[in-house]
Amino acid sequence: MENILRSFLLLIFATMFFSTGHAQVQLQWQEVFANTGATSIGINPLDNNVVYVQRAGFFHVSQDRGETWQQRGTIFSFGDRSIVVNPADTSLILIYTGNGIWRTTDGGWNWSQVLLNVSMNGESMEFHPTDPNKVFFAEFFSGNFYVSENAGQTWAIRGNINQRFVCSMSVSPFNPNIILAGGGNTSIMRSTDEGFTWQEVRPGNLFFSEVPKIVWDNDDPNVAYASVQLDPTYSFTKSTDAGASWFEPGLFSVFTWGLDIDPVTGDLYLGSFHDESNRAIFKSYDDGNSWQRVGGIPNPFTWMLKAGNNGSVYSLSLAQTFGIGGVYRVDTPTELGKISGVISDSANGIPLEFAKITVPETGDEISIGNPQGNYTVALLPGTYTLVVTVGIIEKTISNVIVTAGETTNLNIELPLEIQFLPLSGFVHDAGNQPMPAAVTLFGAQNGVVPLILTDTTDASGNFIFEDLSTINRYDSLVVVPFTKPYVPASITSISLPADLDIELDLAAVLLVDASGPGDFQTTRYDVAFNNLGVTWSKWLATVDGETIPPDIVSKVKTNTVVWWTRNVDGIVSEEMLSSLAAIIDVGYNLYISGPNVVQQNASTPLFTDKLRIGYAGDYSTDTFVTGFPGNVIGDNIQFQVSPNFQPSNDVLILNNPTAEAAFHYGMSATMETAAANIDDTGNGGKAVVFGFEASLGTSLSKVFLPVMNRVLTYFDANVVGIEDNVQPIIPQTTELFQNFPNPFNPSTIIEYHLITSTVVELDIYNSLGQKVRELLKKNQPAGQHFIVWDGKNDFGQAVASGIYIYQLKAGNFVDSRKMILMR
């Protein structure tokens, strides 16, 4: 998903999309604005033969559906997003480019900027449907809702949408008081008073994603549609009550962006975006109930789709380099015929909500996703075969005749019987005592849409999922205990019906996350323990408290506490310090890692009396940390510590006679100890202390994983026993890693590994594919490398908030990832 900047030859595009091997002639895309990197397109509302394109500051107009073009005025900006035309006076046009809105009153010859320092990342500007003097605009980052009462000359903030990353906005053509806006976590907001106040009508998810486009049905004032981007489940959402509530029909697990509705037929067009595996434009002939993959697109990013009332549809698509791309047009033929009906099971006639139809003769694929089991297929006149698939059940229907201009009804029964059966269970400990826990069932509906069901055990430790459909697939049942230090249990290969007996086990390690709020996401410790096969129970100081009861640690199989924080200030509460000292007093094992932790707490009893580790100052000469030869933890390991996250690295003083230096700062042997292991803390326990946070700014697989393996083996040789093939100085593969942090402000670290010496190029691009910064271009040796991007362009200017792409070229290796700058 992240490899969005690999170059593709235009010849490959032509071969893929202009071949005649398929009968999908209803979407033979014709290139009408070639190889331009254009990023906005508009259609004249009074004459759909007139099309507008903005490209890197130049405004172009076609009077003949893109056959010929005239270049008009210039706009000295970039980052074009939207072109809207006044429905009463089409010489008045508004366009968003760069950081503001521009206006022309002579059809694009002369332009003036009318709104400065605002952002847009979708289509969120519209004229009022009945008052051409009124224009609405939703700002991307702030969510401010602007209104102009004089056709875009001046603007005022009317309200705030209460969402960030507002990509889309659309006004009901039937009731302009109703306005919909899509937020940056796939939430949808709604106003019923023309933008003064807003309410959330579709809850979002927990990660960054977007609702790039919202359109209204041409005939039904209650129906609206929206595309969904960067959500691994949903691709499209629909409302049938004027935006008050939403549901997800038809298409799933495809990242989408461009969306439009044919003003004459009501057919929907939806384009894939940022998704190589699903590069296509999808068309729905039945209001989004089913989607037909009716043709590929020349490039993997369908930025805009525009459907005219003259049968022409335009795709503005971008290539992975964003420099190749442009506008493509398809003219919908009139000789198509359709097949429609309901897909159900043969035993009970129950509609099947999710199914797929393929047409071998043409390569067409149709995704069905609606509770009624409705589908519609459109094909050229002829005789076809339909292959219908639901989960693992498949049925072939031959000799299906399609007649031009006609719709043939064909109801399809699959050879299966749907049953509704329960799944229940009893959760307990080793003593058969009931355990309170959350129970989650994971699977897929008809093998298509992710299925997640949740329950909680009752006082007797029982749970039940009733009436589960046998047509669905059930992959795993995960039980998460509420009592520490028990660990989650996972059950796979589930068959219905079932009554499960689940015994929860105690953790091998207690992982204490002492970081502040906002650090509840999966950490590198979680990932490392999982890869090492080590069970753990997590203690969040901000949730579970600053005091860790020793009796909790006594139940941990290895009596080991792994304590860490990423808080740069290094301040630890007295309660937590006392708690850790009590753990040492009992003779339990303790790992401590965090920036400035030793410096800030060196005078406390934990360090002076228990660990006997002191602070000698900060080390800042370079960022390398090297293991001492022969040390049980550090031998043959070398890595870099991020100065961006840990501006001062604590140098340790070892006052404990059983302590041994494990790591030192710098590449050559020095006295600046970076980490130490202590064989005896006074009561038989062991300890490992780092003068920095070991998981930040290090390679997970090449460094942190073997370090944790050695630490846990040092505490208890029976915990792990993976083969220790540490070769961190020369990586096994050339690899580009996700930047950290992400989102970030004002700077971020990019890590990459080189398997051999080569010329390395590392560049930053904005979301339009324009290079904003050349971070690196030089020969580098094999090894682990880190580089900081300070959020500035090649001219030393701070770039705006937004989505950026960083690309690494190292010999024949090319890879890229996406990051988000939030100022």
Short mmCIF file of C-alpha atoms in Angstrom, two decimals, residues 50-512:
data_model
loop_
_atom_site.label_atom_id
_atom_site.label_comp_id
_atom_site.label_asym_id
_atom_site.label_seq_id
_atom_site.Cartn_x
_atom_site.Cartn_y
_atom_site.Cartn_z
CA VAL A 50 -17.17 22.50 -21.97
CA VAL A 51 -14.50 21.12 -19.68
CA TYR A 52 -11.91 22.91 -17.54
CA VAL A 53 -8.51 21.68 -16.37
CA GLN A 54 -5.96 23.35 -14.12
CA ARG A 55 -2.33 22.33 -14.48
CA ALA A 56 0.53 23.81 -12.48
CA GLY A 57 -0.71 27.37 -12.71
CA PHE A 58 -2.22 27.22 -16.22
CA PHE A 59 -5.97 27.22 -16.80
CA HIS A 60 -7.20 25.26 -19.84
CA VAL A 61 -10.63 25.12 -21.49
CA SER A 62 -12.08 22.66 -24.00
CA GLN A 63 -15.29 23.37 -25.89
CA ASP A 64 -15.55 19.87 -27.40
CA ARG A 65 -15.33 17.40 -24.51
CA GLY A 66 -11.56 17.45 -24.39
CA GLU A 67 -10.78 16.96 -28.08
CA THR A 68 -9.01 20.33 -28.30
CA TRP A 69 -7.82 22.75 -25.62
CA GLN A 70 -7.17 26.43 -25.23
CA GLN A 71 -4.77 27.76 -22.60
CA ARG A 72 -6.08 30.86 -20.91
CA GLY A 73 -4.84 32.72 -17.85
CA THR A 74 -2.23 31.72 -15.29
CA ILE A 75 -2.42 31.27 -11.55
CA PHE A 76 0.93 31.36 -9.85
CA SER A 77 0.36 28.56 -7.42
CA PHE A 78 0.16 24.76 -7.16
CA GLY A 79 -1.78 22.11 -5.28
CA ASP A 80 -4.95 22.48 -7.35
CA ARG A 81 -7.94 20.74 -5.83
CA SER A 82 -11.28 21.93 -7.13
CA ILE A 83 -12.88 23.91 -9.96
CA VAL A 84 -16.47 25.13 -9.50
CA VAL A 85 -18.48 27.11 -12.05
CA ASN A 86 -21.29 29.52 -11.28
CA PRO A 87 -24.54 27.89 -12.49
CA ALA A 88 -26.01 31.23 -13.62
CA ASP A 89 -22.92 32.90 -15.12
CA THR A 90 -20.38 30.34 -16.35
CA SER A 91 -17.73 32.98 -16.94
CA LEU A 92 -17.47 33.19 -13.14
CA ILE A 93 -15.26 30.36 -11.93
CA LEU A 94 -13.65 29.61 -8.59
CA ILE A 95 -10.62 27.38 -8.14
CA TYR A 96 -8.57 26.28 -5.16
CA THR A 97 -4.84 26.21 -5.81
CA GLY A 98 -2.01 26.07 -3.31
CA ASN A 99 -3.11 27.86 -0.19
CA GLY A 100 -6.20 29.76 -1.25
CA ILE A 101 -9.16 30.36 -3.54
CA TRP A 102 -8.88 32.25 -6.83
CA ARG A 103 -11.68 33.84 -8.87
CA THR A 104 -12.23 34.76 -12.50
CA THR A 105 -15.15 36.61 -14.10
CA ASP A 106 -14.04 36.25 -17.73
CA GLY A 107 -13.92 32.49 -18.16
CA GLY A 108 -10.38 32.00 -16.91
CA TRP A 109 -8.33 34.70 -18.62
CA ASN A 110 -7.71 36.82 -15.53
CA TRP A 111 -7.61 35.69 -11.92
CA SER A 112 -7.52 37.26 -8.48
CA GLN A 113 -7.04 35.57 -5.12
CA VAL A 114 -10.06 36.03 -2.88
CA LEU A 115 -9.28 33.83 0.14
CA LEU A 116 -5.75 33.35 1.51
CA ASN A 117 -4.04 30.76 3.72
CA VAL A 118 -6.67 28.05 3.66
CA SER A 119 -6.25 24.39 2.76
CA MET A 120 -8.19 21.87 0.68
CA ASN A 121 -7.54 18.20 -0.01
CA GLY A 122 -10.62 17.04 -1.87
CA GLU A 123 -13.75 18.65 -3.27
CA SER A 124 -15.20 20.89 -0.59
CA MET A 125 -16.40 24.01 -2.44
CA GLU A 126 -19.85 24.45 -4.00
CA PHE A 127 -22.24 27.12 -5.22
CA HIS A 128 -25.63 27.30 -3.57
CA PRO A 129 -28.02 25.26 -5.79
CA THR A 130 -30.61 28.07 -6.11
CA ASP A 131 -28.71 31.24 -5.15
CA PRO A 132 -25.73 31.72 -7.53
CA ASN A 133 -24.35 34.53 -5.39
CA LYS A 134 -23.75 32.22 -2.45
CA VAL A 135 -20.76 29.86 -2.23
CA PHE A 136 -19.76 27.41 0.51
CA PHE A 137 -16.25 26.21 1.35
CA ALA A 138 -15.01 23.75 4.01
CA GLU A 139 -11.38 24.13 5.10
CA PHE A 140 -9.31 20.94 5.29
CA PHE A 141 -7.21 21.29 8.43
CA SER A 142 -9.31 23.50 10.70
CA GLY A 143 -12.80 22.39 9.67
CA ASN A 144 -13.90 26.02 9.38
CA PHE A 145 -16.99 26.48 7.22
CA TYR A 146 -16.82 29.57 5.01
CA VAL A 147 -19.63 31.32 3.16
CA SER A 148 -19.47 33.97 0.46
CA GLU A 149 -22.60 36.02 -0.20
CA ASN A 150 -21.20 37.76 -3.30
CA ALA A 151 -20.19 34.91 -5.60
CA GLY A 152 -16.80 34.40 -4.02
CA GLN A 153 -15.51 37.98 -3.77
CA THR A 154 -15.35 37.98 0.05
CA TRP A 155 -15.65 35.22 2.61
CA ALA A 156 -16.64 34.82 6.25
CA ILE A 157 -16.50 31.89 8.67
CA ARG A 158 -20.02 30.77 9.48
CA GLY A 159 -19.27 27.81 11.72
CA ASN A 160 -16.92 24.91 12.38
CA ILE A 161 -17.55 21.36 11.23
CA ASN A 162 -15.93 19.98 14.40
CA GLN A 163 -13.65 17.71 12.40
CA ARG A 164 -10.13 17.99 11.07
CA PHE A 165 -9.07 16.88 7.57
CA VAL A 166 -12.39 17.79 5.96
CA CYS A 167 -12.00 16.41 2.45
CA SER A 168 -15.50 16.76 1.09
CA MET A 169 -18.59 18.90 1.37
CA SER A 170 -21.86 18.81 -0.53
CA VAL A 171 -25.08 20.82 -0.37
CA SER A 172 -28.43 19.13 -0.88
CA PRO A 173 -29.88 20.31 -4.22
CA PHE A 174 -33.35 19.81 -2.78
CA ASN A 175 -32.86 21.53 0.59
CA PRO A 176 -29.82 23.84 0.79
CA ASN A 177 -30.14 23.98 4.55
CA ILE A 178 -28.79 20.42 4.62
CA ILE A 179 -25.04 20.20 4.05
CA LEU A 180 -22.81 17.14 4.47
CA ALA A 181 -19.06 17.09 5.12
CA GLY A 182 -16.58 14.20 5.31
CA GLY A 183 -13.89 14.17 8.01
CA GLY A 184 -10.41 12.69 8.32
CA ASN A 185 -11.39 9.49 10.10
CA THR A 186 -14.22 8.57 7.70
CA SER A 187 -16.74 10.37 9.88
CA ILE A 188 -19.51 12.38 8.22
CA MET A 189 -20.89 15.60 9.67
CA ARG A 190 -24.28 17.14 8.87
CA SER A 191 -25.73 20.61 9.15
CA THR A 192 -29.44 21.37 8.86
CA ASP A 193 -29.10 25.15 9.22
CA GLU A 194 -26.87 25.95 6.24
CA GLY A 195 -23.59 25.46 8.07
CA PHE A 196 -24.06 27.27 11.38
CA THR A 197 -24.04 24.10 13.49
CA TRP A 198 -22.91 20.54 12.77
CA GLN A 199 -23.66 17.07 14.11
CA GLU A 200 -21.80 13.80 13.55
CA VAL A 201 -24.05 11.39 11.65
CA ARG A 202 -21.50 8.72 10.74
CA PRO A 203 -18.95 7.85 13.45
CA GLY A 204 -15.35 7.63 12.34
CA ASN A 205 -12.69 5.03 12.98
CA LEU A 206 -9.58 5.27 15.15
CA PHE A 207 -7.03 5.94 12.41
CA PHE A 208 -6.37 8.47 9.68
CA SER A 209 -8.69 7.94 6.72
CA GLU A 210 -10.89 10.17 4.62
CA VAL A 211 -14.26 10.73 2.98
CA PRO A 212 -13.01 12.29 -0.27
CA LYS A 213 -16.30 12.88 -2.12
CA ILE A 214 -20.00 13.20 -1.32
CA VAL A 215 -22.72 13.36 -3.99
CA TRP A 216 -26.50 13.59 -3.87
CA ASP A 217 -28.92 11.50 -5.89
CA ASN A 218 -30.44 13.39 -8.81
CA ASP A 219 -34.02 12.38 -8.16
CA ASP A 220 -34.40 11.34 -4.53
CA PRO A 221 -33.81 14.10 -1.94
CA ASN A 222 -33.21 11.49 0.75
CA VAL A 223 -30.32 9.68 -0.96
CA ALA A 224 -26.65 10.64 -0.76
CA TYR A 225 -23.44 8.73 -1.43
CA ALA A 226 -19.82 9.05 -0.26
CA SER A 227 -16.51 7.44 -1.17
CA VAL A 228 -14.15 6.16 1.54
CA GLN A 229 -10.35 6.23 1.42
CA LEU A 230 -7.75 4.39 3.54
CA ASP A 231 -10.28 2.32 5.45
CA PRO A 232 -9.41 -1.40 5.15
CA THR A 233 -13.08 -2.40 5.33
CA TYR A 234 -15.39 0.14 3.75
CA SER A 235 -15.09 1.69 0.28
CA PHE A 236 -18.45 3.37 -0.10
CA THR A 237 -21.28 4.53 2.14
CA LYS A 238 -24.88 5.55 1.49
CA SER A 239 -27.68 7.43 3.20
CA THR A 240 -31.39 7.14 2.50
CA ASP A 241 -32.57 9.77 5.00
CA ALA A 242 -30.91 12.92 3.67
CA GLY A 243 -27.62 12.19 5.42
CA ALA A 244 -28.99 11.59 8.92
CA SER A 245 -27.65 8.01 9.00
CA TRP A 246 -25.35 5.87 6.82
CA PHE A 247 -24.79 2.26 5.85
CA GLU A 248 -22.26 0.45 3.65
CA PRO A 249 -23.59 -1.36 0.57
CA GLY A 250 -21.89 -2.93 -2.40
CA LEU A 251 -18.14 -2.52 -2.28
CA PHE A 252 -15.58 -3.29 0.41
CA SER A 253 -11.81 -3.36 0.99
CA VAL A 254 -10.93 -1.04 -1.90
CA PHE A 255 -9.34 2.34 -1.25
CA THR A 256 -11.36 4.88 -3.25
CA TRP A 257 -11.44 8.60 -3.95
CA GLY A 258 -13.21 9.89 -7.06
CA LEU A 259 -17.01 9.56 -7.11
CA ASP A 260 -19.76 11.01 -9.28
CA ILE A 261 -23.29 10.31 -10.45
CA ASP A 262 -24.56 10.39 -14.02
CA PRO A 263 -27.07 13.29 -14.10
CA VAL A 264 -29.24 11.48 -16.65
CA THR A 265 -29.18 7.77 -15.76
CA GLY A 266 -28.30 8.03 -12.06
CA ASP A 267 -25.49 5.47 -12.50
CA LEU A 268 -22.62 5.83 -10.05
CA TYR A 269 -18.90 5.91 -10.86
CA LEU A 270 -16.32 5.17 -8.17
CA GLY A 271 -12.54 5.17 -8.67
CA SER A 272 -9.86 3.26 -6.81
CA PHE A 273 -7.05 5.29 -5.29
CA HIS A 274 -3.72 4.31 -3.74
CA ASP A 275 -4.52 0.66 -4.37
CA GLU A 276 -2.50 -1.23 -7.00
CA SER A 277 -4.30 -4.52 -6.38
CA ASN A 278 -7.68 -2.95 -7.18
CA ARG A 279 -6.74 -0.47 -9.90
CA ALA A 280 -10.10 0.13 -11.54
CA ILE A 281 -13.13 2.30 -11.98
CA PHE A 282 -16.29 0.74 -10.64
CA LYS A 283 -19.79 1.45 -11.90
CA SER A 284 -23.08 0.79 -10.14
CA TYR A 285 -26.32 0.53 -12.11
CA ASP A 286 -28.46 -0.04 -9.02
CA ASP A 287 -27.78 2.80 -6.58
CA GLY A 288 -24.68 1.24 -5.07
CA ASN A 289 -26.06 -2.22 -4.26
CA SER A 290 -23.59 -3.88 -6.61
CA TRP A 291 -20.48 -2.63 -8.36
CA GLN A 292 -19.11 -3.72 -11.71
CA ARG A 293 -15.39 -3.45 -12.37
CA VAL A 294 -16.05 -2.09 -15.82
CA GLY A 295 -12.58 -1.07 -16.82
CA GLY A 296 -9.11 -0.29 -15.66
CA ILE A 297 -7.81 3.21 -15.33
CA PRO A 298 -4.53 4.36 -16.86
CA ASN A 299 -3.11 5.29 -13.47
CA PRO A 300 -3.61 4.00 -9.91
CA PHE A 301 -4.92 7.25 -8.44
CA THR A 302 -8.41 8.28 -9.59
CA TRP A 303 -8.39 11.78 -8.18
CA MET A 304 -11.64 12.99 -9.73
CA LEU A 305 -14.56 11.55 -11.67
CA LYS A 306 -16.94 13.87 -13.50
CA ALA A 307 -20.07 12.63 -15.29
CA GLY A 308 -21.78 14.90 -17.79
CA ASN A 309 -25.34 14.92 -19.06
CA ASN A 310 -24.06 14.14 -22.56
CA GLY A 311 -22.93 10.58 -21.82
CA SER A 312 -19.28 11.52 -21.26
CA VAL A 313 -17.44 10.62 -18.08
CA TYR A 314 -14.02 12.04 -17.22
CA SER A 315 -11.38 10.42 -15.05
CA LEU A 316 -8.64 12.64 -13.72
CA SER A 317 -6.00 10.13 -12.69
CA LEU A 318 -2.47 10.38 -11.37
CA ALA A 319 0.40 7.94 -11.71
CA GLN A 320 2.62 6.75 -8.92
CA THR A 321 5.19 9.40 -9.73
CA PHE A 322 2.35 11.95 -10.00
CA GLY A 323 4.16 13.40 -13.02
CA ILE A 324 2.50 10.99 -15.43
CA GLY A 325 -1.24 11.22 -15.67
CA GLY A 326 -4.00 13.39 -16.96
CA VAL A 327 -7.61 13.41 -18.05
CA TYR A 328 -9.33 10.45 -19.72
CA ARG A 329 -12.83 10.33 -21.18
CA VAL A 330 -15.27 7.53 -21.83
CA ASP A 331 -18.50 7.85 -23.80
CA THR A 332 -21.12 5.51 -22.39
CA PRO A 333 -22.71 3.41 -25.16
CA THR A 334 -26.47 3.07 -25.45
CA GLU A 335 -26.54 -0.54 -26.70
CA LEU A 336 -25.90 -2.13 -23.31
CA GLY A 337 -28.28 -4.67 -21.85
CA LYS A 338 -28.65 -5.61 -18.21
CA ILE A 339 -29.18 -8.66 -16.05
CA SER A 340 -30.56 -8.16 -12.56
CA GLY A 341 -32.06 -10.19 -9.78
CA VAL A 342 -31.58 -11.59 -6.31
CA ILE A 343 -28.96 -14.06 -5.06
CA SER A 344 -30.25 -16.39 -2.32
CA ASP A 345 -29.70 -19.80 -0.77
CA SER A 346 -31.52 -22.75 -2.32
CA ALA A 347 -32.94 -24.18 0.90
CA ASN A 348 -34.71 -21.23 2.49
CA GLY A 349 -34.66 -18.48 -0.14
CA ILE A 350 -32.69 -16.24 2.23
CA PRO A 351 -30.98 -13.40 0.33
CA LEU A 352 -27.18 -13.54 0.39
CA GLU A 353 -25.80 -10.16 1.34
CA PHE A 354 -22.30 -10.57 -0.06
CA ALA A 355 -21.41 -12.28 -3.32
CA LYS A 356 -19.29 -11.93 -6.44
CA ILE A 357 -20.17 -12.48 -10.08
CA THR A 358 -17.55 -12.90 -12.79
CA VAL A 359 -18.10 -13.01 -16.55
CA PRO A 360 -15.36 -15.20 -18.09
CA GLU A 361 -15.98 -13.97 -21.63
CA THR A 362 -15.24 -10.33 -20.73
CA GLY A 363 -13.34 -10.39 -17.46
CA ASP A 364 -16.03 -8.31 -15.78
CA GLU A 365 -16.33 -8.64 -12.00
CA ILE A 366 -19.35 -7.55 -9.96
CA SER A 367 -19.23 -7.13 -6.18
CA ILE A 368 -22.57 -7.45 -4.39
CA GLY A 369 -23.10 -6.21 -0.86
CA ASN A 370 -26.65 -5.51 0.29
CA PRO A 371 -29.05 -7.34 2.62
CA GLN A 372 -31.54 -7.88 -0.17
CA GLY A 373 -29.01 -9.80 -2.31
CA ASN A 374 -29.74 -7.54 -5.30
CA TYR A 375 -27.34 -7.31 -8.24
CA THR A 376 -27.17 -5.75 -11.69
CA VAL A 377 -24.76 -6.59 -14.51
CA ALA A 378 -24.46 -4.52 -17.72
CA LEU A 379 -22.96 -6.04 -20.87
CA LEU A 380 -22.97 -5.62 -24.60
CA PRO A 381 -25.53 -7.74 -26.48
CA GLY A 382 -24.48 -11.39 -26.59
CA THR A 383 -24.50 -14.70 -24.77
CA TYR A 384 -22.50 -15.00 -21.57
CA THR A 385 -21.59 -17.19 -18.63
CA LEU A 386 -22.06 -15.98 -15.06
CA VAL A 387 -19.95 -17.50 -12.28
CA VAL A 388 -21.48 -16.69 -8.88
CA THR A 389 -19.37 -17.08 -5.75
CA VAL A 390 -20.38 -16.79 -2.09
CA GLY A 391 -17.63 -17.80 0.31
CA ILE A 392 -16.46 -21.23 -0.91
CA ILE A 393 -19.72 -21.95 -2.76
CA GLU A 394 -19.68 -21.42 -6.53
CA LYS A 395 -22.33 -21.81 -9.22
CA THR A 396 -21.96 -21.43 -12.99
CA ILE A 397 -24.88 -20.25 -15.14
CA SER A 398 -24.39 -20.67 -18.89
CA ASN A 399 -26.12 -19.24 -21.96
CA VAL A 400 -27.26 -15.98 -20.37
CA ILE A 401 -28.59 -13.81 -23.18
CA VAL A 402 -28.16 -10.04 -23.01
CA THR A 403 -30.32 -7.85 -25.27
CA ALA A 404 -29.55 -4.20 -25.99
CA GLY A 405 -31.73 -1.78 -24.06
CA GLU A 406 -33.45 -4.51 -22.07
CA THR A 407 -33.14 -5.75 -18.50
CA THR A 408 -33.43 -9.50 -17.98
CA ASN A 409 -34.49 -10.71 -14.55
CA LEU A 410 -32.42 -13.65 -13.32
CA ASN A 411 -32.75 -14.79 -9.72
CA ILE A 412 -29.87 -17.04 -8.66
CA GLU A 413 -30.06 -19.71 -5.96
CA LEU A 414 -26.80 -21.02 -4.51
CA PRO A 415 -26.62 -24.71 -3.49
CA LEU A 416 -26.42 -24.10 0.23
CA GLU A 417 -28.57 -23.90 3.32
CA ILE A 418 -28.05 -21.11 5.80
CA GLN A 419 -28.34 -22.12 9.45
CA PHE A 420 -28.10 -20.00 12.57
CA LEU A 421 -26.12 -21.67 15.35
CA PRO A 422 -24.60 -20.53 18.65
CA LEU A 423 -21.02 -20.29 19.87
CA SER A 424 -20.59 -20.31 23.65
CA GLY A 425 -17.85 -20.84 26.18
CA PHE A 426 -16.55 -20.81 29.74
CA VAL A 427 -13.48 -18.70 30.68
CA HIS A 428 -11.54 -19.64 33.83
CA ASP A 429 -8.09 -19.81 35.45
CA ALA A 430 -5.98 -22.88 36.24
CA GLY A 431 -8.05 -23.44 39.38
CA ASN A 432 -11.27 -23.49 37.33
CA GLN A 433 -12.38 -20.17 38.84
CA PRO A 434 -14.43 -17.92 36.50
CA MET A 435 -12.44 -15.10 34.91
CA PRO A 436 -13.97 -11.77 33.82
CA ALA A 437 -12.94 -11.07 30.24
CA ALA A 438 -13.88 -9.42 26.97
CA VAL A 439 -14.53 -11.90 24.16
CA THR A 440 -14.20 -10.96 20.49
CA LEU A 441 -15.09 -13.12 17.52
CA PHE A 442 -13.28 -12.39 14.25
CA GLY A 443 -14.27 -13.64 10.83
CA ALA A 444 -15.76 -12.59 7.53
CA GLN A 445 -19.27 -12.30 6.21
CA ASN A 446 -19.48 -14.58 3.17
CA GLY A 447 -15.70 -14.44 3.02
CA VAL A 448 -15.82 -10.79 1.93
CA VAL A 449 -16.43 -8.27 4.69
CA PRO A 450 -14.58 -8.39 8.02
CA LEU A 451 -16.84 -9.57 10.83
CA ILE A 452 -16.17 -8.52 14.44
CA LEU A 453 -18.55 -9.46 17.27
CA THR A 454 -17.98 -8.75 20.96
CA ASP A 455 -19.28 -10.05 24.28
CA THR A 456 -18.29 -10.02 27.97
CA THR A 457 -18.26 -12.97 30.33
CA ASP A 458 -20.89 -12.99 33.07
CA ALA A 459 -20.28 -13.65 36.78
CA SER A 460 -20.02 -17.36 36.04
CA GLY A 461 -17.39 -16.82 33.33
CA ASN A 462 -19.78 -17.68 30.51
CA PHE A 463 -20.32 -15.96 27.16
CA ILE A 464 -22.47 -16.72 24.12
CA PHE A 465 -22.82 -15.57 20.52
CA GLU A 466 -26.28 -16.57 19.38
CA ASP A 467 -27.63 -17.20 15.89
CA LEU A 468 -24.35 -17.10 13.96
CA SER A 469 -24.89 -17.68 10.26
CA THR A 470 -23.17 -20.73 8.78
CA ILE A 471 -22.55 -18.80 5.57
CA ASN A 472 -19.99 -16.68 7.38
CA ARG A 473 -16.40 -17.62 8.13
CA TYR A 474 -15.16 -17.56 11.75
CA ASP A 475 -11.40 -17.27 11.99
CA SER A 476 -10.59 -16.74 15.66
CA LEU A 477 -11.98 -16.04 19.10
CA VAL A 478 -9.84 -13.72 21.26
CA VAL A 479 -10.36 -13.57 25.02
CA VAL A 480 -8.84 -10.56 26.82
CA PRO A 481 -8.87 -10.89 30.63
CA PHE A 482 -9.69 -7.95 32.88
CA THR A 483 -7.45 -9.35 35.63
CA LYS A 484 -3.66 -8.87 35.58
CA PRO A 485 -1.29 -10.54 34.91
CA TYR A 486 -3.31 -13.00 32.85
CA VAL A 487 -2.75 -12.98 29.10
CA PRO A 488 -5.24 -13.12 26.22
CA ALA A 489 -6.14 -16.45 24.68
CA SER A 490 -6.86 -17.07 21.01
CA ILE A 491 -8.91 -19.94 19.60
CA THR A 492 -8.75 -20.75 15.89
CA SER A 493 -10.44 -23.27 13.58
CA ILE A 494 -13.91 -22.58 14.92
CA SER A 495 -16.81 -24.77 13.84
CA LEU A 496 -20.44 -24.20 14.73
CA PRO A 497 -22.03 -25.02 17.06
CA ALA A 498 -19.40 -25.02 19.81
CA ASP A 499 -19.15 -24.81 23.59
CA LEU A 500 -15.55 -23.86 24.37
CA ASP A 501 -13.58 -24.36 27.56
CA ILE A 502 -10.94 -21.61 27.76
CA GLU A 503 -8.27 -21.59 30.46
CA LEU A 504 -6.32 -18.34 30.79
CA ASP A 505 -2.62 -18.45 31.47
CA LEU A 506 -0.37 -16.16 33.50
CA ALA A 507 2.05 -13.87 31.68
CA ALA A 508 5.78 -14.43 31.49
CA VAL A 509 6.53 -10.70 31.71
CA LEU A 510 4.76 -7.64 33.13
CA LEU A 511 5.23 -4.76 30.65
CA VAL A 512 4.87 -1.37 32.34
#
